[in-house]
Tab-separated table of C-alpha atoms and ligand atoms in Angstrom:
chain	number	residue	atom	x	y	z
A	1	MET	CA	-32.849	7.393	56.230
A	2	THR	CA	-30.304	6.698	53.606
A	3	ALA	CA	-31.105	6.485	49.937
A	4	LYS	CA	-29.398	3.540	48.346
A	5	PHE	CA	-28.102	3.447	44.848
A	6	PRO	CA	-26.587	0.004	44.550
A	7	GLU	CA	-25.526	0.553	40.946
A	8	TYR	CA	-24.011	3.909	41.641
A	9	GLY	CA	-20.541	2.547	42.315
A	10	ASP	CA	-20.657	-0.055	39.587
A	11	LYS	CA	-21.955	1.914	36.674
A	12	PRO	CA	-19.003	4.172	36.020
A	13	ASP	CA	-16.819	1.071	36.153
A	14	GLU	CA	-19.078	-0.732	33.737
A	15	ASN	CA	-19.064	2.223	31.413
A	16	ALA	CA	-15.309	2.420	31.613
A	17	GLN	CA	-15.133	-1.283	30.872
A	18	GLU	CA	-17.462	-0.842	27.927
A	19	ILE	CA	-15.349	1.968	26.563
A	20	ASN	CA	-12.281	-0.119	27.205
A	21	ASP	CA	-13.714	-3.110	25.359
A	22	TYR	CA	-14.827	-0.875	22.542
A	23	SER	CA	-11.352	0.645	22.214
A	24	THR	CA	-9.828	-2.819	22.283
A	25	ASN	CA	-12.200	-3.968	19.557
A	26	VAL	CA	-11.506	-0.918	17.438
A	27	MET	CA	-7.785	-1.422	17.911
A	28	ALA	CA	-8.026	-5.122	17.111
A	29	GLU	CA	-10.106	-4.330	14.052
A	30	LYS	CA	-7.516	-1.857	12.816
A	31	VAL	CA	-4.699	-4.320	13.416
A	32	LEU	CA	-6.620	-7.067	11.641
A	33	GLU	CA	-7.514	-4.794	8.746
A	34	LYS	CA	-3.876	-3.845	8.405
A	35	SER	CA	-2.877	-7.520	8.557
A	36	LEU	CA	-5.432	-8.379	5.901
A	37	GLU	CA	-4.123	-5.570	3.734
A	38	ASP	CA	-0.571	-6.834	4.234
A	39	ILE	CA	-1.614	-10.376	3.390
A	40	ASN	CA	-3.453	-9.264	0.249
A	41	LYS	CA	-0.449	-7.243	-0.851
A	42	THR	CA	1.782	-10.226	-0.129
A	43	LEU	CA	-0.441	-12.475	-2.256
A	44	GLU	CA	-0.320	-9.884	-5.019
A	45	ARG	CA	3.465	-9.844	-4.861
A	46	MET	CA	3.475	-13.654	-5.075
A	47	ASP	CA	1.334	-13.393	-8.216
A	48	LYS	CA	3.698	-10.867	-9.739
A	49	GLY	CA	6.736	-12.871	-8.689
A	50	THR	CA	8.124	-10.057	-6.573
A	51	TYR	CA	7.581	-11.801	-3.261
A	52	GLY	CA	10.681	-11.851	-1.085
A	53	ILE	CA	12.206	-8.903	-2.935
A	54	CYS	CA	12.830	-5.692	-1.036
A	55	ARG	CA	10.630	-2.942	-2.447
A	56	TYR	CA	13.311	-0.342	-1.782
A	57	CYS	CA	16.605	-1.843	-2.893
A	58	GLN	CA	15.204	-4.751	-4.990
A	59	LYS	CA	17.482	-7.215	-3.225
A	60	PRO	CA	16.185	-10.551	-1.913
A	61	ILE	CA	14.893	-10.369	1.650
A	62	ASN	CA	16.611	-12.677	4.118
A	63	PRO	CA	14.526	-15.900	4.262
A	64	LYS	CA	14.792	-15.874	8.049
A	65	ARG	CA	13.088	-12.493	8.082
A	66	LEU	CA	10.373	-13.803	5.801
A	67	MET	CA	9.853	-16.774	8.100
A	68	ALA	CA	9.449	-14.473	11.073
A	69	ARG	CA	7.356	-11.964	9.187
A	70	PRO	CA	5.927	-13.460	5.995
A	71	THR	CA	4.378	-10.168	4.918
A	72	ALA	CA	7.660	-8.248	5.081
A	73	ASN	CA	8.199	-6.251	1.912
A	74	SER	CA	11.527	-4.688	2.754
A	75	CYS	CA	14.889	-6.068	3.824
A	76	ILE	CA	16.251	-5.472	7.300
A	77	ASP	CA	18.764	-2.898	6.022
A	78	CYS	CA	16.073	-0.751	4.423
A	79	LYS	CA	13.655	-1.265	7.293
A	80	THR	CA	16.284	-0.143	9.787
A	81	LYS	CA	17.129	2.847	7.631
A	82	LEU	CA	13.468	3.830	7.340
A	83	GLN	CA	12.915	3.531	11.068
A	84	GLU	CA	15.913	5.725	11.754
A	85	GLU	CA	14.586	8.313	9.335
A	86	ASN	CA	11.190	8.243	10.993
A	87	GLU	CA	12.589	8.879	14.424
B	101	ZN	ZN1	16.280	-3.309	0.964
C-alpha cells in the first residue's frame, strides 16, 4: 500500500512560482515607481525651463541622449564620471 500525495511534487514548485511572481511584481512596481518619479521630475524641469540641462555642470544635454532617455537629467560626461566614482 502506497500513500499518494499527487500535489506533493507540485506544491513546492507552485510556491516557488508564486514567490517568483511576487518578486517580479515587486521589482516591476519599484521600477515603475522610479520611472514615474523620473517622469514627474522631468515634467517639473520642463515647467521650470531646466529640461535638457545637466544638473551637475549646467550644460545642455546632448539631444541624442535625451531622445534615447527622455528623463535623463545629467550629460554623458557627468553620468560617466558619477558611475566611475560609484564603482
Ligand atoms: Zn554634465
